[in-house]
Coordinates of C-alpha atoms (C1' of nucleotides) in Angstrom, one line a residue:
Chain A
M1 CA 18.5 -36.4 51.3
D2 CA 19.9 -34.0 54.0
R3 CA 17.1 -33.3 56.5
A4 CA 18.5 -29.9 57.6
L5 CA 18.9 -28.6 54.0
V6 CA 15.5 -29.8 53.0
D7 CA 13.9 -28.0 56.0
V8 CA 15.5 -24.7 55.0
V9 CA 14.2 -25.1 51.5
R10 CA 10.7 -26.0 52.8
R11 CA 10.6 -23.0 55.1
F12 CA 11.7 -20.8 52.3
N13 CA 9.1 -22.2 49.9
R14 CA 6.4 -21.7 52.5
T15 CA 7.1 -18.2 53.8
V16 CA 8.9 -16.4 51.0
T17 CA 7.1 -17.9 48.1
Q18 CA 3.6 -17.7 49.5
R19 CA 3.9 -14.4 51.3
V20 CA 5.8 -12.5 48.7
G21 CA 3.9 -14.2 45.9
A22 CA 0.6 -13.1 47.4
L23 CA 1.9 -9.6 47.8
D24 CA 3.1 -9.5 44.3
D25 CA -0.2 -10.6 43.0
S26 CA -2.1 -8.1 44.9
Y27 CA 0.1 -5.3 43.7
L28 CA -0.4 -6.5 40.1
A29 CA -4.2 -7.0 40.4
R30 CA -5.1 -3.5 41.3
D31 CA -8.7 -3.5 40.0
R32 CA -8.5 -6.0 37.2
P33 CA -8.6 -9.8 37.5
L34 CA -5.2 -11.2 38.1
A35 CA -5.0 -13.1 34.8
Q36 CA -5.7 -10.0 32.8
S37 CA -3.1 -8.0 34.6
R38 CA -0.5 -10.7 34.1
L39 CA -1.3 -10.9 30.4
L40 CA -1.2 -7.2 30.0
W41 CA 2.2 -7.2 31.7
E42 CA 3.5 -10.0 29.7
I43 CA 2.6 -8.4 26.4
G44 CA 4.7 -5.4 27.3
P45 CA 5.5 -2.3 25.4
E46 CA 7.1 -4.3 22.6
G47 CA 4.1 -6.4 22.0
A48 CA 4.2 -10.2 21.8
E49 CA 3.1 -13.1 19.7
V50 CA 0.0 -14.8 21.0
A51 CA 1.8 -18.2 20.7
A52 CA 4.6 -16.9 22.8
L53 CA 2.2 -15.6 25.5
R54 CA 0.5 -19.0 25.6
T55 CA 3.7 -20.9 26.4
R56 CA 5.1 -18.2 28.7
L57 CA 1.9 -18.0 30.8
D58 CA 1.0 -21.7 30.2
L59 CA -2.6 -20.8 29.3
D60 CA -5.3 -22.7 27.4
A61 CA -5.6 -21.3 23.9
G62 CA -9.3 -20.6 24.4
Y63 CA -8.8 -19.0 27.7
L64 CA -6.0 -16.8 26.4
S65 CA -8.1 -15.8 23.4
R66 CA -10.9 -14.8 25.7
L67 CA -8.6 -12.7 27.9
L68 CA -7.2 -10.9 24.9
R69 CA -10.8 -10.2 23.7
T70 CA -11.5 -8.7 27.1
L71 CA -8.4 -6.5 27.0
E72 CA -9.3 -5.5 23.5
G73 CA -12.8 -4.6 24.6
A74 CA -11.3 -2.4 27.3
G75 CA -9.2 -0.6 24.6
L76 CA -5.9 -1.7 26.1
V77 CA -4.7 -4.1 23.4
V78 CA -5.0 -4.7 19.7
V79 CA -4.4 -8.1 18.2
G80 CA -3.2 -8.1 14.6
P81 CA -1.7 -10.5 12.1
G82 CA 2.0 -11.3 12.7
E83 CA 4.8 -10.2 10.6
G84 CA 5.8 -13.3 8.7
D85 CA 3.2 -16.0 9.3
A86 CA -0.3 -14.6 9.4
R87 CA -1.6 -17.4 11.6
V88 CA 0.7 -16.4 14.4
R89 CA -1.0 -13.2 15.6
T90 CA 0.6 -10.4 17.5
A91 CA -0.8 -8.5 20.5
R92 CA 0.3 -4.9 20.9
L93 CA -0.6 -2.4 23.6
T94 CA -2.6 0.7 22.6
E95 CA -1.8 4.1 24.0
A96 CA -4.1 3.4 27.0
G97 CA -2.7 -0.1 27.4
R98 CA 0.8 1.3 27.5
A99 CA -0.2 3.7 30.2
E100 CA -1.7 0.8 32.2
W101 CA 1.5 -1.2 31.7
E102 CA 3.6 1.7 33.0
L103 CA 1.4 1.9 36.0
L104 CA 2.0 -1.8 36.7
D105 CA 5.7 -1.3 36.1
R106 CA 5.7 1.5 38.6
S107 CA 3.7 -0.5 41.2
S108 CA 6.1 -3.4 40.8
D109 CA 8.9 -0.9 41.6
D110 CA 7.0 0.2 44.6
L111 CA 6.6 -3.3 45.9
A112 CA 10.3 -4.0 45.5
W113 CA 11.2 -0.8 47.2
S114 CA 8.8 -1.5 50.1
M115 CA 10.8 -4.6 50.8
L116 CA 14.1 -2.7 50.9
A117 CA 12.9 0.4 52.6
P118 CA 12.8 -0.8 56.2
L119 CA 16.3 -2.1 56.0
T120 CA 19.7 -0.5 56.6
D121 CA 22.1 -0.1 53.7
G122 CA 24.1 -3.1 54.8
Q123 CA 21.0 -5.2 55.1
R124 CA 19.9 -4.2 51.7
T125 CA 23.1 -5.2 50.1
R126 CA 22.9 -8.6 51.9
L127 CA 19.3 -9.1 50.9
T128 CA 19.8 -8.4 47.2
A129 CA 23.0 -10.5 47.1
A130 CA 21.2 -13.4 48.7
M131 CA 18.2 -13.0 46.3
A132 CA 20.5 -13.0 43.3
E133 CA 22.2 -16.1 44.6
V134 CA 18.9 -18.0 45.3
E135 CA 17.6 -17.1 41.8
H136 CA 20.8 -18.1 40.1
L137 CA 21.1 -21.5 41.8
L138 CA 17.4 -22.2 41.6
M139 CA 17.4 -21.6 38.0
A140 CA 19.9 -24.3 37.6
S141 CA 17.7 -26.8 39.4
L142 CA 14.6 -25.9 37.5
V143 CA 16.3 -26.8 34.1
A144 CA 15.1 -30.2 32.9
I145 CA 16.8 -31.9 30.1
E146 CA 14.9 -34.3 27.9
P147 CA 15.1 -36.1 24.6
C148 CA 12.7 -34.6 22.0
H149 CA 12.0 -34.7 18.3
P150 CA 13.6 -31.7 16.6
G151 CA 10.3 -30.9 15.0
E152 CA 8.5 -30.2 18.2
P153 CA 7.7 -26.5 19.0
G154 CA 10.2 -26.2 21.9
A155 CA 13.0 -27.6 19.7
R156 CA 12.0 -25.4 16.8
A157 CA 12.1 -22.3 19.0
C158 CA 15.7 -23.2 20.2
L159 CA 16.8 -23.8 16.6
R160 CA 15.4 -20.5 15.5
A161 CA 17.1 -18.7 18.3
Y162 CA 20.3 -20.6 17.6
A163 CA 20.3 -19.6 13.9
R164 CA 19.5 -16.0 14.8
E165 CA 22.4 -15.9 17.2
L166 CA 24.8 -17.4 14.7
A167 CA 23.7 -14.9 12.1
A168 CA 24.4 -12.1 14.5
R169 CA 27.7 -13.3 15.8
F170 CA 29.4 -14.8 12.7
D171 CA 31.4 -12.2 10.7
S172 CA 30.1 -13.8 7.6
G173 CA 26.4 -14.0 8.7
F174 CA 24.8 -17.4 8.7
D175 CA 22.4 -19.3 6.4
P176 CA 20.4 -21.8 8.4
D177 CA 19.7 -23.9 5.3
S178 CA 23.3 -24.7 4.8
S179 CA 23.8 -26.0 8.4
G180 CA 23.9 -29.5 6.9
V181 CA 21.9 -31.5 9.5
D182 CA 18.6 -33.1 8.6
D183 CA 16.1 -33.8 11.4
H184 CA 16.1 -37.5 10.7
E185 CA 19.9 -37.6 11.4
V186 CA 19.3 -36.7 15.1
V187 CA 16.2 -38.9 15.7
P188 CA 16.9 -42.3 17.3
P189 CA 18.5 -44.6 16.3
A190 CA 20.4 -42.3 13.9
G191 CA 21.1 -39.8 16.6
L192 CA 19.5 -37.8 19.5
F193 CA 18.1 -34.4 20.1
L194 CA 17.8 -32.9 23.6
V195 CA 16.1 -29.8 24.8
A196 CA 16.5 -28.1 28.1
T197 CA 13.4 -26.5 29.5
V198 CA 12.6 -24.2 32.5
G199 CA 8.9 -24.6 33.2
S200 CA 7.4 -24.7 29.8
E201 CA 10.0 -22.5 28.1
A202 CA 12.8 -24.1 26.1
V203 CA 16.2 -22.7 27.1
G204 CA 18.7 -24.9 25.4
C205 CA 19.3 -27.7 23.0
G206 CA 21.9 -30.0 21.6
A207 CA 22.1 -32.9 19.2
V208 CA 24.4 -35.8 18.3
R209 CA 24.7 -37.7 15.0
L210 CA 25.7 -41.3 15.1
P211 CA 26.9 -42.1 11.6
S212 CA 27.9 -45.8 11.3
G213 CA 31.6 -46.3 10.9
E214 CA 32.5 -42.7 11.9
P215 CA 32.9 -40.9 15.2
A216 CA 29.7 -39.4 16.7
E217 CA 29.2 -35.7 16.0
I218 CA 27.8 -33.0 18.3
K219 CA 25.6 -30.5 16.5
R220 CA 23.5 -27.5 17.4
L221 CA 24.5 -27.0 21.0
W222 CA 22.9 -23.9 22.2
V223 CA 22.0 -22.4 25.6
S224 CA 19.7 -19.4 26.0
P225 CA 21.4 -16.3 27.4
S226 CA 19.0 -16.3 30.3
V227 CA 20.6 -19.5 31.7
R228 CA 24.2 -19.2 30.7
G229 CA 26.7 -19.9 33.3
L230 CA 24.6 -22.4 35.1
G231 CA 26.1 -25.5 33.7
V232 CA 23.3 -26.2 31.3
G233 CA 25.6 -26.5 28.3
R234 CA 27.8 -28.9 30.3
R235 CA 24.8 -31.0 31.2
L236 CA 23.6 -31.2 27.6
L237 CA 27.0 -32.1 26.4
D238 CA 27.5 -34.8 29.0
E239 CA 24.1 -36.3 28.2
L240 CA 24.9 -36.4 24.5
E241 CA 28.2 -38.0 25.1
R242 CA 26.6 -40.6 27.4
H243 CA 24.1 -41.4 24.7
A244 CA 26.9 -41.7 22.0
A245 CA 28.9 -44.0 24.3
A246 CA 25.9 -46.1 25.0
A247 CA 25.3 -46.4 21.2
G248 CA 28.8 -47.7 20.8
A249 CA 30.7 -44.7 19.6
D250 CA 34.4 -44.6 20.5
S251 CA 34.8 -40.9 20.1
V252 CA 32.9 -37.8 19.5
R253 CA 33.8 -34.7 17.4
L254 CA 32.4 -31.3 16.5
D255 CA 33.2 -28.1 14.7
T256 CA 32.7 -24.5 15.8
N257 CA 33.1 -20.9 14.8
R258 CA 35.8 -18.7 16.4
S259 CA 33.2 -16.2 17.6
L260 CA 31.6 -18.8 20.0
T261 CA 34.1 -18.4 22.8
E262 CA 31.9 -19.7 25.6
A263 CA 31.3 -22.9 23.7
I264 CA 35.0 -23.3 22.9
Q265 CA 35.8 -22.9 26.5
L266 CA 33.2 -25.5 27.4
Y267 CA 34.7 -28.0 24.9
R268 CA 38.2 -27.5 26.2
R269 CA 37.1 -27.9 29.9
S270 CA 35.1 -31.0 29.0
G271 CA 38.2 -32.7 27.7
Y272 CA 38.0 -31.9 23.9
R273 CA 41.2 -31.5 22.0
E274 CA 41.6 -29.5 18.8
I275 CA 42.1 -31.6 15.7
P276 CA 42.6 -30.9 12.0
P277 CA 39.5 -30.2 9.9
Y278 CA 37.3 -33.2 9.2
N279 CA 34.8 -31.4 7.0
R280 CA 34.5 -28.4 4.8
N281 CA 31.9 -26.4 6.9
P282 CA 32.4 -22.9 5.7
Y283 CA 31.5 -21.5 9.1
A284 CA 33.9 -23.6 11.1
H285 CA 37.3 -22.3 12.4
H286 CA 38.0 -25.0 15.0
W287 CA 37.5 -28.7 15.0
F288 CA 37.5 -30.7 18.3
A289 CA 37.4 -34.4 19.3
K290 CA 37.2 -36.3 22.5
S291 CA 37.7 -40.0 23.2
L292 CA 34.8 -41.8 25.0
T293 CA 36.8 -44.9 25.9
Chain B
M1 CA 15.3 4.3 45.5
D2 CA 18.3 2.4 44.1
R3 CA 17.5 1.2 40.6
A4 CA 20.0 -1.7 40.6
L5 CA 18.7 -3.1 44.0
V6 CA 15.1 -2.7 42.9
D7 CA 15.8 -4.6 39.7
V8 CA 17.3 -7.5 41.7
V9 CA 14.3 -7.6 43.9
R10 CA 11.9 -7.5 41.0
R11 CA 13.7 -10.2 39.1
F12 CA 13.6 -12.3 42.3
N13 CA 9.9 -11.7 42.8
R14 CA 9.1 -12.6 39.3
T15 CA 11.1 -15.8 38.8
V16 CA 11.5 -17.3 42.3
T17 CA 8.2 -16.3 43.8
Q18 CA 6.0 -17.2 40.8
R19 CA 7.8 -20.2 39.5
V20 CA 8.6 -21.8 42.8
G21 CA 5.2 -20.7 44.2
A22 CA 3.4 -22.3 41.3
L23 CA 5.4 -25.5 41.7
D24 CA 4.7 -25.6 45.4
D25 CA 1.0 -25.2 44.8
S26 CA 0.9 -27.9 42.2
Y27 CA 2.7 -30.3 44.6
L28 CA 0.3 -29.4 47.3
A29 CA -2.8 -29.6 45.1
R30 CA -2.3 -33.2 44.0
D31 CA -6.0 -34.0 43.2
R32 CA -7.8 -31.7 45.6
P33 CA -8.6 -28.0 45.2
L34 CA -5.7 -26.0 46.4
A35 CA -7.7 -24.3 49.2
Q36 CA -8.7 -27.7 50.7
S37 CA -5.1 -28.9 50.6
R38 CA -3.8 -25.8 52.2
L39 CA -6.4 -26.1 54.9
L40 CA -5.7 -29.8 55.5
W41 CA -2.1 -29.0 55.8
E42 CA -2.6 -26.2 58.2
I43 CA -4.8 -28.2 60.5
G44 CA -1.9 -30.6 60.9
P45 CA -1.6 -33.7 63.1
E46 CA -2.0 -31.7 66.2
G47 CA -5.4 -30.2 65.1
A48 CA -6.1 -26.5 65.2
E49 CA -8.8 -24.1 66.4
V50 CA -11.1 -22.9 63.6
A51 CA -10.5 -19.3 64.7
A52 CA -6.7 -19.8 64.4
L53 CA -7.1 -21.3 60.9
R54 CA -9.2 -18.3 59.8
T55 CA -6.5 -15.8 60.8
R56 CA -3.6 -17.9 59.6
L57 CA -5.1 -18.5 56.1
D58 CA -7.0 -15.2 56.1
L59 CA -10.2 -16.8 55.0
D60 CA -13.8 -15.7 55.2
A61 CA -15.7 -17.4 58.1
G62 CA -18.3 -18.8 55.7
Y63 CA -15.8 -20.0 53.1
L64 CA -13.7 -21.7 55.8
S65 CA -16.7 -23.3 57.3
R66 CA -17.7 -24.7 53.9
L67 CA -14.2 -26.0 53.2
L68 CA -14.2 -27.8 56.6
R69 CA -17.6 -29.3 55.7
T70 CA -16.2 -30.6 52.5
L71 CA -13.2 -32.2 54.2
E72 CA -15.5 -33.6 56.8
G73 CA -17.6 -35.1 54.1
A74 CA -14.5 -36.7 52.6
G75 CA -13.8 -38.3 56.0
L76 CA -10.5 -36.4 56.5
V77 CA -11.4 -34.1 59.3
V78 CA -13.7 -33.9 62.3
V79 CA -14.7 -30.6 63.8
G80 CA -15.6 -30.8 67.5
P81 CA -16.1 -28.3 70.3
G82 CA -13.0 -26.7 71.7
E83 CA -11.5 -27.5 75.1
G84 CA -12.3 -24.4 77.1
D85 CA -14.7 -22.3 75.1
A86 CA -17.3 -24.3 73.3
R87 CA -17.8 -21.6 70.7
V88 CA -14.2 -21.9 69.5
R89 CA -14.4 -25.2 67.6
T90 CA -11.4 -27.4 67.0
A91 CA -10.6 -29.3 63.8
R92 CA -8.7 -32.6 64.0
L93 CA -7.5 -35.0 61.4
T94 CA -9.1 -38.4 61.2
E95 CA -6.9 -41.5 60.5
A96 CA -7.4 -40.9 56.8
G97 CA -6.8 -37.2 57.1
R98 CA -3.6 -37.9 58.9
A99 CA -2.5 -40.2 56.1
E100 CA -3.3 -37.5 53.5
W101 CA -1.3 -35.0 55.6
E102 CA 1.7 -37.3 55.7
L103 CA 1.4 -37.6 51.9
L104 CA 1.5 -33.8 51.6
D105 CA 4.4 -33.7 54.0
R106 CA 6.4 -36.2 52.0
S107 CA 5.6 -34.5 48.7
S108 CA 6.7 -31.2 50.1
D109 CA 10.0 -32.9 51.0
D110 CA 10.2 -34.2 47.5
L111 CA 9.8 -30.8 46.0
A112 CA 12.5 -29.4 48.3
W113 CA 14.8 -32.1 47.4
S114 CA 14.2 -31.8 43.7
M115 CA 15.6 -28.2 44.0
L116 CA 18.7 -29.4 45.7
A117 CA 19.3 -32.6 43.8
P118 CA 20.9 -31.2 40.6
L119 CA 23.4 -29.1 42.6
T120 CA 26.8 -29.9 43.8
D121 CA 27.4 -30.1 47.6
G122 CA 29.0 -26.6 47.5
Q123 CA 26.1 -25.2 45.6
R124 CA 23.6 -26.7 48.0
T125 CA 25.2 -25.1 50.9
R126 CA 25.3 -21.8 49.2
L127 CA 21.7 -22.1 48.1
T128 CA 20.3 -22.9 51.5
A129 CA 22.4 -20.2 53.2
A130 CA 21.1 -17.6 50.7
M131 CA 17.5 -18.8 51.3
A132 CA 17.8 -18.5 55.0
E133 CA 19.3 -15.0 54.6
V134 CA 16.5 -13.9 52.2
E135 CA 13.8 -15.3 54.5
H136 CA 15.3 -13.6 57.6
L137 CA 15.7 -10.2 56.0
L138 CA 12.4 -10.3 54.2
M139 CA 10.6 -11.0 57.4
A140 CA 12.0 -7.7 58.6
S141 CA 10.5 -5.8 55.7
L142 CA 7.2 -7.6 55.9
V143 CA 6.6 -6.3 59.4
A144 CA 4.1 -3.4 59.3
I145 CA 3.6 -1.2 62.3
E146 CA 0.3 0.5 62.8
P147 CA -1.7 2.2 65.6
C148 CA -4.5 0.1 66.9
H149 CA -7.0 0.0 69.7
P150 CA -5.7 -2.3 72.5
G151 CA -9.0 -4.1 72.4
E152 CA -8.7 -5.4 68.9
P153 CA -8.0 -9.1 68.4
G154 CA -4.4 -8.7 67.2
A155 CA -3.6 -6.4 70.1
R156 CA -5.3 -8.8 72.5
A157 CA -3.2 -11.7 71.2
C158 CA 0.0 -9.8 71.7
L159 CA -0.9 -8.8 75.2
R160 CA -1.8 -12.4 76.1
A161 CA 1.5 -13.6 74.7
Y162 CA 3.3 -10.7 76.6
A163 CA 1.7 -11.7 79.9
R164 CA 2.4 -15.4 79.3
E165 CA 6.1 -14.6 78.6
L166 CA 6.4 -12.3 81.7
A167 CA 4.8 -15.0 83.9
A168 CA 7.4 -17.5 82.6
R169 CA 10.4 -15.3 82.8
F170 CA 9.9 -13.4 86.1
D171 CA 11.2 -15.2 89.1
S172 CA 8.2 -14.0 91.0
G173 CA 5.6 -14.9 88.3
F174 CA 3.4 -12.3 86.9
D175 CA -0.2 -11.2 87.5
P176 CA -1.6 -9.5 84.4
D177 CA -4.3 -7.7 86.4
S178 CA -1.7 -5.7 88.3
S179 CA 0.1 -4.4 85.3
G180 CA -1.5 -1.1 86.0
V181 CA -2.4 0.2 82.5
D182 CA -6.0 0.7 81.5
D183 CA -6.9 0.5 77.8
H184 CA -8.1 4.1 77.8
E185 CA -4.7 5.4 78.9
V186 CA -3.1 4.3 75.6
V187 CA -5.9 5.4 73.3
P188 CA -5.5 8.8 71.6
P189 CA -5.3 11.4 72.8
A190 CA -4.3 10.0 76.2
G191 CA -1.6 7.7 74.6
L192 CA -1.0 5.4 71.7
F193 CA -1.0 1.6 71.2
L194 CA 0.9 0.1 68.3
V195 CA 0.9 -3.4 66.8
A196 CA 3.4 -4.9 64.5
T197 CA 2.0 -7.4 62.0
V198 CA 3.3 -9.8 59.4
G199 CA 0.6 -10.6 57.0
S200 CA -2.4 -10.9 59.3
E201 CA -0.5 -12.2 62.3
A202 CA 0.4 -9.8 65.1
V203 CA 4.0 -10.2 66.1
G204 CA 4.6 -7.3 68.4
C205 CA 3.2 -4.4 70.3
G206 CA 4.0 -1.3 72.3
A207 CA 2.2 1.5 74.0
V208 CA 2.9 5.0 75.3
R209 CA 1.0 6.9 78.0
L210 CA 1.0 10.7 77.8
P211 CA -0.1 11.9 81.3
S212 CA -0.3 15.7 81.3
G213 CA 2.4 17.3 83.4
E214 CA 4.5 14.2 83.5
P215 CA 7.0 12.5 81.2
A216 CA 5.6 10.1 78.6
E217 CA 5.8 6.4 79.6
I218 CA 6.5 3.4 77.4
K219 CA 4.5 0.3 78.4
R220 CA 4.0 -3.2 77.1
L221 CA 6.8 -3.3 74.6
W222 CA 6.8 -6.9 73.3
V223 CA 8.1 -8.7 70.2
S224 CA 7.3 -12.2 69.2
P225 CA 10.2 -14.7 69.3
S226 CA 9.6 -15.4 65.6
V227 CA 10.8 -12.0 64.6
R228 CA 13.3 -11.1 67.3
G229 CA 16.6 -9.7 66.1
L230 CA 15.1 -8.0 63.1
G231 CA 14.8 -4.5 64.6
V232 CA 11.0 -4.7 65.3
G233 CA 11.4 -3.6 68.9
R234 CA 13.6 -0.7 67.8
R235 CA 11.0 0.4 65.2
L236 CA 8.2 0.2 67.8
L237 CA 10.2 2.2 70.3
D238 CA 11.1 4.9 67.7
E239 CA 7.6 5.2 66.6
L240 CA 6.3 5.6 70.2
E241 CA 8.9 8.2 71.0
R242 CA 8.1 10.1 67.8
H243 CA 4.4 10.2 68.8
A244 CA 5.3 11.3 72.3
A245 CA 7.5 14.1 71.0
A246 CA 4.8 15.2 68.6
A247 CA 2.3 15.3 71.5
G248 CA 4.6 17.7 73.3
A249 CA 6.5 15.4 75.7
D250 CA 10.0 16.5 76.7
S251 CA 11.1 13.1 77.8
V252 CA 10.0 9.5 78.0
R253 CA 10.6 7.0 80.7
L254 CA 9.9 3.3 81.5
D255 CA 10.5 0.5 84.0
T256 CA 11.5 -3.0 83.3
N257 CA 12.4 -6.4 85.0
R258 CA 16.0 -7.6 85.2
S259 CA 15.1 -10.8 83.4
L260 CA 14.2 -8.9 80.2
T261 CA 17.8 -8.6 79.0
E262 CA 17.1 -8.0 75.3
A263 CA 14.8 -5.1 76.2
I264 CA 17.3 -3.6 78.5
Q265 CA 19.9 -3.7 75.8
L266 CA 17.5 -2.1 73.4
Y267 CA 16.8 0.7 75.8
R268 CA 20.5 1.4 76.4
R269 CA 21.3 1.3 72.7
S270 CA 18.4 3.7 72.0
G271 CA 19.8 6.3 74.3
Y272 CA 18.0 5.5 77.6
R273 CA 19.8 6.2 80.8
E274 CA 19.0 4.5 84.1
I275 CA 17.3 6.6 86.7
P276 CA 16.1 6.2 90.2
P277 CA 12.7 4.5 90.7
Y278 CA 9.8 6.7 89.7
N279 CA 7.1 4.3 90.8
R280 CA 6.5 1.3 93.0
N281 CA 6.0 -1.4 90.3
P282 CA 6.7 -4.6 92.2
Y283 CA 8.0 -6.3 89.0
A284 CA 10.5 -3.5 88.1
H285 CA 14.2 -3.6 88.8
H286 CA 15.3 -0.9 86.5
W287 CA 14.0 2.5 85.5
F288 CA 15.1 4.3 82.4
A289 CA 14.6 7.7 80.9
K290 CA 15.5 9.5 77.7
S291 CA 15.2 13.1 76.7
L292 CA 13.3 13.9 73.5
T293 CA 14.5 17.4 73.0
Chain C
dC1 C1' -4.0 -27.8 -6.4
dA2 C1' -5.9 -30.6 -2.9
dT3 C1' -5.0 -32.1 1.6
dA4 C1' -3.0 -31.8 6.0
dA5 C1' -1.2 -29.1 9.7
dT6 C1' -1.0 -24.9 12.4
dT7 C1' -2.9 -21.1 14.9
dC8 C1' -6.3 -18.9 16.8
dC9 C1' -11.3 -17.9 17.8
dT10 C1' -16.0 -19.0 19.7
dG11 C1' -19.6 -21.1 22.4
dA12 C1' -21.0 -23.9 26.0
dC13 C1' -19.7 -25.6 29.8
dT14 C1' -17.6 -26.9 35.0
dT15 C1' -15.1 -26.0 39.0
dT16 C1' -13.0 -23.0 42.4
dA17 C1' -12.8 -18.9 45.0
dG18 C1' -14.8 -15.6 47.4
dT19 C1' -18.7 -12.5 49.6
dC20 C1' -22.6 -11.3 52.4
dA21 C1' -26.6 -11.4 55.3
dG22 C1' -28.9 -13.8 58.7
dG23 C1' -29.3 -17.2 62.3
dA24 C1' -28.0 -20.7 66.2
dA25 C1' -25.2 -22.0 70.1
dT26 C1' -22.3 -20.4 73.7
dT27 C1' -20.2 -17.3 76.9
dG28 C1' -19.3 -12.9 79.5
dC29 C1' -21.2 -9.2 82.1
dG30 C1' -24.2 -6.2 84.8
Chain D
dC1 C1' -31.2 -14.0 85.0
dG2 C1' -31.3 -11.3 80.7
dC3 C1' -28.7 -8.9 77.2
dA4 C1' -24.8 -8.3 74.4
dA5 C1' -20.8 -10.2 72.3
dT6 C1' -18.4 -14.0 70.2
dT7 C1' -18.0 -17.8 67.2
dC8 C1' -19.4 -20.5 63.8
dC9 C1' -22.8 -22.3 60.3
dT10 C1' -26.0 -22.0 56.3
dG11 C1' -28.0 -20.4 52.1
dA12 C1' -27.8 -17.6 48.2
dC13 C1' -25.1 -15.3 45.6
dT14 C1' -21.2 -13.4 42.0
dA15 C1' -16.8 -13.5 39.8
dA16 C1' -12.8 -15.7 38.1
dA17 C1' -10.4 -19.5 36.4
dG18 C1' -10.1 -23.2 33.6
dT19 C1' -11.6 -26.9 30.0
dC20 C1' -13.2 -28.8 25.7
dA21 C1' -15.0 -29.5 21.1
dG22 C1' -15.7 -27.6 16.9
dG23 C1' -14.7 -24.3 13.3
dA24 C1' -12.3 -20.5 10.3
dA25 C1' -8.2 -18.6 8.3
dT26 C1' -3.7 -19.4 6.9
dT27 C1' 0.4 -22.0 5.6
dA28 C1' 3.1 -26.1 4.5
dT29 C1' 3.4 -30.5 1.7
dG30 C1' 3.1 -34.0 -1.5

DNA sequence: CATAATTCCTGACTTTAGTCAGGAATTGCG
DNA sequence: CGCAATTCCTGACTAAAGTCAGGAATTATG
């Protein structure tokens, strides 16, 4: 633990985080309680599912419900049944709510600009570059990777996002039911499922099957666009390989679609070599393997 | 207003400020209300005057008093009469309070380290450098400059610090009573007094006299060491000159001591030229003037 | 189709934060 | 010394934040 570096981080936490955070809150709060403003902001012009709001803002279900009722009472929001599942309700802004949201949006712009305004052009460039760097690197250290049952909500969310993304990127589309991995295959001791989270939001996942007598197989490796390029995929892959090796696997293999170029790059950089097809996965164009010994 | 830069700042405010801020708070809060922890932390092993705590934490006198009573009740703090003025009370940590403080200190270290731990050495260096840069430049934009009566507490604090600094830096020492400016000379319309503040803390001041029939005169320009090099002195000076020009002054002049090298540099860079003595100030070695037309 | 699980809502709380007016002790000033 | 200013304390509030148990509507599951 490097004293000098820790001191810089502490100083940063103290001054920037508190001072700017307080400012940000006061800009947001205007004349409404802070929690209401935050919620209104988070719903946004697109609307949002109540469940999503709960995890994003990390609120108690009862408290959130009450906040929504208040906003509804003020005529800013309507909560209606969701598209698919009628239990998952969706909050949308009314005309008035949208106007309020735009006001918040503008005042957030104002705050940002007030930080840049007193600086020279050169200082502005330096400040924003440094901010982007801090954000980027901090994100990396806020990602936590943990084993998890594939049925848990965070895992589910990742798998849904994974399927959506494959459906969008594959030329042939993608049918999630044909993915050919059952939950129980990636639950210990048959395998392992990992999720990467930032705060309470799941931002990545990955699984490994450990069939007896066969090489281990990596499945469902996915990283949210919001944290790509921060080494999360690499960390998930490493962790899965470590688990496979600890479980006695000599090698690990996987298949992938040609449209997933970032993943293919990751596999090559991690020491995977292309091999002939070992299965008949209709979505696969490339098959890779890596020795763990 | 540059859209791209504003977006970077907003993203930074949102993710870094909120997420790290919340983390920081939760580390601090442990099992005590946040306000109590913050107060305990702010008192520190050295102890602190209640008045100082009030301005630093920006708390209501009644609320602060109640918080202190609670900490006292928990046996963590004792509040006793101050050294000089018995109205200004001083809070000190007890043995137990000190132990709690050290716990907070250590957990703050832990938090900082947890941000650095998942990074490579190179990334750590980049992160801390970027943090320092953000902090430095943000400080500049959080400085607000406003007119103020020289009798107000913030102004008083600056003038005291100013006098202390002059006494320390002048070879001959410095007697504040001989400074030769009465408050009423720098109150509109006879003149103007400005203070620079960060949050609720005063970090700089400056005044201008507007004697009729004479050039305007800059007095008591001071910037706290904590924000030197950020252009605060320049902004104060510019503002004072603008006011003098608006009041009809053709030129502005000032005197200064040879030990105040940063100030002398500032004057030269701002277009001031050295002139012969225009007064008999015993502390002055240089006299400067600048035309405002 | 009954049962279990999910998702949200409601009511009844507690705790924390924050405000304000009034009063006591101390100090500065004429 | 007497009066005003300063500094803090106390009591009596209000508002916001947060928690928890129980219940209704909907959907999955055997």
